[in-house]
XYZ file of N, CA and C in Angstrom:
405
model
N -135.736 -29.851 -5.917
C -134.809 -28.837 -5.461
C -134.086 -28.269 -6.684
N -134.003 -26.529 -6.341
C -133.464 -26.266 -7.876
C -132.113 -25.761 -7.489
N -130.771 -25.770 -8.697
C -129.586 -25.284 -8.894
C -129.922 -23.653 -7.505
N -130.669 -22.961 -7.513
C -130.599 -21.553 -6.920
C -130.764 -21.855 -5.697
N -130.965 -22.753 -5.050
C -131.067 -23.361 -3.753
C -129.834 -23.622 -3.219
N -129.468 -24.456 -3.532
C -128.251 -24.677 -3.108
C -126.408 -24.174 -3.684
N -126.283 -23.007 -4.465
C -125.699 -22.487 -4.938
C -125.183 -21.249 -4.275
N -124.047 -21.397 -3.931
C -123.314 -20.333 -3.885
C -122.965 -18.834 -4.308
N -123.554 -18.028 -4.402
C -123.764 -17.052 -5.209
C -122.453 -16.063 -5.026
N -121.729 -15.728 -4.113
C -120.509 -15.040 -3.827
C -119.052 -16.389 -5.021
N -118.794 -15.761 -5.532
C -117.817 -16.345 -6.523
C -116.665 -15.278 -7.110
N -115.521 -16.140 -7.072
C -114.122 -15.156 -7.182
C -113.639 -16.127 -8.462
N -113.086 -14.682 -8.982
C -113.229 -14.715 -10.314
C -111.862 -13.968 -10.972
N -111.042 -14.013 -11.701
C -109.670 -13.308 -11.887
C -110.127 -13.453 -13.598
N -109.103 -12.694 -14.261
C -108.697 -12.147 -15.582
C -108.067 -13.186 -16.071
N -108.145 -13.227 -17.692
C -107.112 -14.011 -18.362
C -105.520 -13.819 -18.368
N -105.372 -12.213 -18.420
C -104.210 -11.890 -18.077
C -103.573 -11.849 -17.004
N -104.292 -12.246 -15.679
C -103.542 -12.306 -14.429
C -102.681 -13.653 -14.520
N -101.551 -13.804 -13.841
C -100.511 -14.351 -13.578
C -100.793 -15.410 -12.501
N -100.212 -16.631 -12.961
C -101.025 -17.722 -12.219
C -100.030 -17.655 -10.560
N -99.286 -16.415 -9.894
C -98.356 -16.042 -9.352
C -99.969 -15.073 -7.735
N -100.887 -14.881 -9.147
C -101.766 -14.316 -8.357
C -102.994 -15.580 -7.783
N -103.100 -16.323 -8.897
C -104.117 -17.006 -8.976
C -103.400 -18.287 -7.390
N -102.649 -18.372 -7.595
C -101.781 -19.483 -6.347
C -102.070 -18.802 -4.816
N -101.911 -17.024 -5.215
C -102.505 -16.900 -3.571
C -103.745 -16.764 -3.101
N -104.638 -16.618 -4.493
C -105.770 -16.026 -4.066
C -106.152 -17.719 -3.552
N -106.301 -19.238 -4.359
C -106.038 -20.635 -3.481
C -105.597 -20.453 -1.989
N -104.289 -20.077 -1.721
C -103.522 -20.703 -0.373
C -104.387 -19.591 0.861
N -105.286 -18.735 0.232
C -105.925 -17.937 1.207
C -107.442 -18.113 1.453
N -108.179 -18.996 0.288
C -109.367 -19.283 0.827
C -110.087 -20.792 0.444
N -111.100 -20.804 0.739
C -111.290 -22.516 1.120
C -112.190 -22.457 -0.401
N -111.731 -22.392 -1.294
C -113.049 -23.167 -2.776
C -111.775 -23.357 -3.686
N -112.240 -23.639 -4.842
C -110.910 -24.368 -5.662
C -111.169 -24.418 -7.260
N -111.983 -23.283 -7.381
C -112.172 -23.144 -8.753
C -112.173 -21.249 -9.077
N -111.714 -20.899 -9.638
C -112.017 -19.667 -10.068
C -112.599 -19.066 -11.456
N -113.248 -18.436 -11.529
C -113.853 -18.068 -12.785
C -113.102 -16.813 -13.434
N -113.020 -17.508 -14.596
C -112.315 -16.139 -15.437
C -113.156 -15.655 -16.514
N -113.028 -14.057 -16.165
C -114.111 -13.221 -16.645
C -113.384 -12.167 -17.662
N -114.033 -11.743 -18.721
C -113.122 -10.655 -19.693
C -114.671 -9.927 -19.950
N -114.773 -8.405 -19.005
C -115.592 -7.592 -19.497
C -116.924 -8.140 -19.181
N -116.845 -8.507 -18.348
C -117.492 -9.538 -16.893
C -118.786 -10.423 -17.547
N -118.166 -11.292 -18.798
C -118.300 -12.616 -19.600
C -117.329 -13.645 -18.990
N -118.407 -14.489 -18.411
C -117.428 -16.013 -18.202
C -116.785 -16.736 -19.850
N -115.242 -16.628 -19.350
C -114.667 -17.264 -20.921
C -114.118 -18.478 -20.581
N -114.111 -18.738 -18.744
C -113.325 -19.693 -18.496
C -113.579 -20.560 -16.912
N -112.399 -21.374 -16.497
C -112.284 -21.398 -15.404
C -111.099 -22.369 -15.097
N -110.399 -21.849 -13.768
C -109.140 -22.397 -13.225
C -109.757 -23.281 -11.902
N -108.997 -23.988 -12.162
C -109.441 -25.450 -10.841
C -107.668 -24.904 -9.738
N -107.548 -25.452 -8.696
C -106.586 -25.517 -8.234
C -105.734 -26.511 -8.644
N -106.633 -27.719 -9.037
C -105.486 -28.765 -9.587
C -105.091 -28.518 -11.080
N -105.871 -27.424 -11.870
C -105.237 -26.698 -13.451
C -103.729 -25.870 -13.006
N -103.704 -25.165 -11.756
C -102.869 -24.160 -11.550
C -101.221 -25.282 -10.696
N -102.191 -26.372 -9.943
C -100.464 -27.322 -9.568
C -100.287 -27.958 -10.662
N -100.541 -27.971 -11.742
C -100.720 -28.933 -12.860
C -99.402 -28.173 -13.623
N -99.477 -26.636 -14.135
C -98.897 -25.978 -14.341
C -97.477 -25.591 -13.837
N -97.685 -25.376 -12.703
C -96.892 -24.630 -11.652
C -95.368 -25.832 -11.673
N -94.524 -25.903 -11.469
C -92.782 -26.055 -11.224
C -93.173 -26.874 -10.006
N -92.844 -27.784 -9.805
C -92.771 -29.109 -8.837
C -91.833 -28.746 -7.594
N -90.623 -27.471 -7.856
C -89.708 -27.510 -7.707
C -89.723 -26.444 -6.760
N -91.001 -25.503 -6.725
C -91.022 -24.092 -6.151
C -91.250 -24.283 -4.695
N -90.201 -23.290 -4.115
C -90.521 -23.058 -3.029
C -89.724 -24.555 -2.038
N -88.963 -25.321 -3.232
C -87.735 -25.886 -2.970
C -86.144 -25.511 -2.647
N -85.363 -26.787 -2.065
C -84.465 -26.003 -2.075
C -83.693 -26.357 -3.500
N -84.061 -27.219 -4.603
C -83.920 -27.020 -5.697
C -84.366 -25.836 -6.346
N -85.156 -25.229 -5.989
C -85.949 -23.851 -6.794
C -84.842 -23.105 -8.005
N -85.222 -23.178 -9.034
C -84.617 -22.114 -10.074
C -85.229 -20.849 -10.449
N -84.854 -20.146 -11.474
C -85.457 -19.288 -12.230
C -86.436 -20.142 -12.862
N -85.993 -20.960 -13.270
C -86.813 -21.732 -14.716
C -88.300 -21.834 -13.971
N -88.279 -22.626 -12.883
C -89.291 -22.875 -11.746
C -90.128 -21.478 -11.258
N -89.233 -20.287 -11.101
C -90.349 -19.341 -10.561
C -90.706 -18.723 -11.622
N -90.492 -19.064 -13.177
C -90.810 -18.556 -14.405
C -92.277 -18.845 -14.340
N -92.631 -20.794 -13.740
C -94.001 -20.484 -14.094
C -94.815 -19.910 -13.258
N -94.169 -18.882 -12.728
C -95.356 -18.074 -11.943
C -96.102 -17.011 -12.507
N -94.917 -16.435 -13.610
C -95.203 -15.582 -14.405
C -96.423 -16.136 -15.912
N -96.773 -17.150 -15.840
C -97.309 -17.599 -16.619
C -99.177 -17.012 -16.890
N -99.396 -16.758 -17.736
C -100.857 -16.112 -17.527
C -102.205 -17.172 -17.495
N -103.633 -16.858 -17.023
C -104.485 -17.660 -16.858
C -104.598 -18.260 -18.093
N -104.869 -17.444 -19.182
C -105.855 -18.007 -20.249
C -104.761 -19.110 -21.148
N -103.779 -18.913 -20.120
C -102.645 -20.090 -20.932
C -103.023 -21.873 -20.488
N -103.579 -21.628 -18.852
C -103.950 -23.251 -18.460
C -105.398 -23.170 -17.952
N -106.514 -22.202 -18.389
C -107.771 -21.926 -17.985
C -108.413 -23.539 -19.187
N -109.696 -23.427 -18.490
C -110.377 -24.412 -19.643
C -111.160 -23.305 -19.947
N -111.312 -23.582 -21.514
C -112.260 -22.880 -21.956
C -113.500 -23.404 -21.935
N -114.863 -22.291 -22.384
C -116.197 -22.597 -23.016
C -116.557 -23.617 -21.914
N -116.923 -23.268 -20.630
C -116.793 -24.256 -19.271
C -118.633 -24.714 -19.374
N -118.932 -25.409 -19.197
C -120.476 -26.059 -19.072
C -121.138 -24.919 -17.770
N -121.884 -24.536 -18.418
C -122.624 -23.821 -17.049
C -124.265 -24.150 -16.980
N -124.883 -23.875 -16.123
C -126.896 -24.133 -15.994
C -127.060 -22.896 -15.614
N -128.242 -22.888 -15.617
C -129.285 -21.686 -15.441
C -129.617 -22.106 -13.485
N -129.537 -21.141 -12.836
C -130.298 -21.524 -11.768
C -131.470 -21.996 -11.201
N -132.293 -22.298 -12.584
C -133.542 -23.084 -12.273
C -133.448 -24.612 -12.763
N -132.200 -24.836 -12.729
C -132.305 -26.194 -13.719
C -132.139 -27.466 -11.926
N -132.988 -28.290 -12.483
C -132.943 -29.152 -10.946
C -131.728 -29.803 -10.451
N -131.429 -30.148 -9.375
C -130.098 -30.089 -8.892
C -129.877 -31.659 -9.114
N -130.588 -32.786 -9.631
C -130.972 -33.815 -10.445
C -129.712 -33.832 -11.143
N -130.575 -32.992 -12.396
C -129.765 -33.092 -13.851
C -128.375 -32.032 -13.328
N -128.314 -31.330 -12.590
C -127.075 -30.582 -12.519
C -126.001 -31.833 -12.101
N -126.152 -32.167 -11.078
C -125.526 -33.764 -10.800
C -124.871 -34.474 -11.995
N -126.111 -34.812 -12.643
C -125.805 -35.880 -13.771
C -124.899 -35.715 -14.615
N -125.420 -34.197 -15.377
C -124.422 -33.425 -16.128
C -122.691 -33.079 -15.428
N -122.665 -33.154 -14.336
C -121.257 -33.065 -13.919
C -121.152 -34.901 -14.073
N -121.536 -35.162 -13.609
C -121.002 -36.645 -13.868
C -120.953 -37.066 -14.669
N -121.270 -37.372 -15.966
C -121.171 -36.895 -17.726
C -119.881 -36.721 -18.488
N -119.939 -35.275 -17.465
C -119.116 -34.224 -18.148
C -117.921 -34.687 -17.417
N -117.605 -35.027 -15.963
C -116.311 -35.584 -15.789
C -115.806 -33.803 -14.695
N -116.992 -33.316 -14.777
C -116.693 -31.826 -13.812
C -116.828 -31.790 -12.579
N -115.879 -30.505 -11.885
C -116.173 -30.343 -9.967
C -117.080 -29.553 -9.681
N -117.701 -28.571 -10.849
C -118.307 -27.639 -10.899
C -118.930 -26.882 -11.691
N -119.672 -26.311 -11.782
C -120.671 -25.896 -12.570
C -121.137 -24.200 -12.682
N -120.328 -23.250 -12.875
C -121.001 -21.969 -13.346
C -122.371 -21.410 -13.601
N -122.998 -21.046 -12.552
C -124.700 -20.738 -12.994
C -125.144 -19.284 -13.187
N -125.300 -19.134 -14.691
C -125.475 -18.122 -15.281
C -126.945 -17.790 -15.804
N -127.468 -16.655 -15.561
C -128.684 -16.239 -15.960
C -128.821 -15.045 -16.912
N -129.296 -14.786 -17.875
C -129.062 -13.888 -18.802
C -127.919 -13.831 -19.275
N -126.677 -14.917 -19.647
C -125.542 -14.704 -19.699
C -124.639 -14.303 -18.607
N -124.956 -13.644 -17.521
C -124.741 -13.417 -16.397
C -123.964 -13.977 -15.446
N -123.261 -14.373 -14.725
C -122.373 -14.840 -13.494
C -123.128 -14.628 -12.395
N -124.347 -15.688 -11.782
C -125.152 -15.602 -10.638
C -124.970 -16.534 -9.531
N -123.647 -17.523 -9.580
C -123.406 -18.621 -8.759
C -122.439 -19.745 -9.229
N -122.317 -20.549 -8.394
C -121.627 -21.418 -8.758
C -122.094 -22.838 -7.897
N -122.141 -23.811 -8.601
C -122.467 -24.866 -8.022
C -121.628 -25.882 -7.978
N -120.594 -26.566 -7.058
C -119.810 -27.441 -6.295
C -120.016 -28.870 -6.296
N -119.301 -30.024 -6.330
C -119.776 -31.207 -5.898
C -119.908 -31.251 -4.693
N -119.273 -30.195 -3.827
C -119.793 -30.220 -2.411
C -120.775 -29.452 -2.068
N -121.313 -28.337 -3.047
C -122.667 -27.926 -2.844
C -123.665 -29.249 -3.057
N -123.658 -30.079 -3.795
C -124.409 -31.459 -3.837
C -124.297 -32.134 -3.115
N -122.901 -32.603 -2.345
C -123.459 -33.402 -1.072
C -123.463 -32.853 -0.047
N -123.432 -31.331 0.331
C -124.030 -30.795 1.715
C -125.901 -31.033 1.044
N -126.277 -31.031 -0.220
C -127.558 -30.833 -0.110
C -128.529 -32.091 -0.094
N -127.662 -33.130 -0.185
C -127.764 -34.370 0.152
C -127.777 -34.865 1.559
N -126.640 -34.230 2.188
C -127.045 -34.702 3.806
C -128.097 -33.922 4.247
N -128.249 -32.824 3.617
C -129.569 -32.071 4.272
C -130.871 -32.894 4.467
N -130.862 -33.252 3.147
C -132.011 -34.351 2.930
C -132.089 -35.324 3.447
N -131.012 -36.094 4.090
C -130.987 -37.196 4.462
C -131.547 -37.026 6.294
N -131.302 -35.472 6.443
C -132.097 -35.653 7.912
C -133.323 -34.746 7.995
């Protein structure tokens, strides 16, 4: 079974300069948890949801809440993005895609073709493709 099989190909993707103020709703509105950040539609990066609470004021949306706290909203991606993110080719077997996240210590995997942004592959794209198999 290859990476293009079981890969997600619809993937949301924000700017380095967007404001992690944006990046928090585009999370609280849909169900995946990584976003790809693109400059001149080159993957340079990527935000996890747990990079953006990692960041974010403990405090927000408390009734402690300050300025200081809704400051880090104003904070930009490429400030808590990881860079130079591990990505595969969509023909690479969903085997070694596995392995390599487990390796690497990753949730996910960027699958790029020609340099390209053609998918994204999940640890839960791996075990929906695992129970598949299993029946």
């Amino acid at each position: 079974m290859l990476v293009r099989e079981i890969m997600r190909e619809r993937v949301a993707s924000v700017g380095m300069d967007d404001k992690l103020e944006t990046v928090r709703e585009i999370f609280a509105q849909a169900p995946f948890h990584h976003l790809l950040v693109l400059e001149d539609e080159k993957l340079v990066g990527i935000v996890s949801d747990k990079d953006l609470y990692r960041a974010l004021s403990p405090y927000l949306d408390s009734f402690a809440e300050n300025q200081r706290d809704r400051d880090t909203l104003s904070r930009k991606v490429h400030q808590i993005m990881s860079r130079e993110p591990v990505t595969v080719s969509p023909e690479l077997g969903v085997r070694s895609a596995a392995d390599l996240m487990l390796a690497r210590g990753i949730s996910c995997l960027p699958v790029l073709e020609q340099g390209q942004v053609v998918g994204i592959l999940t640890w839960r794209d791996l075990l929906r493709a695992v129970l598949i198999l299993q029946h």
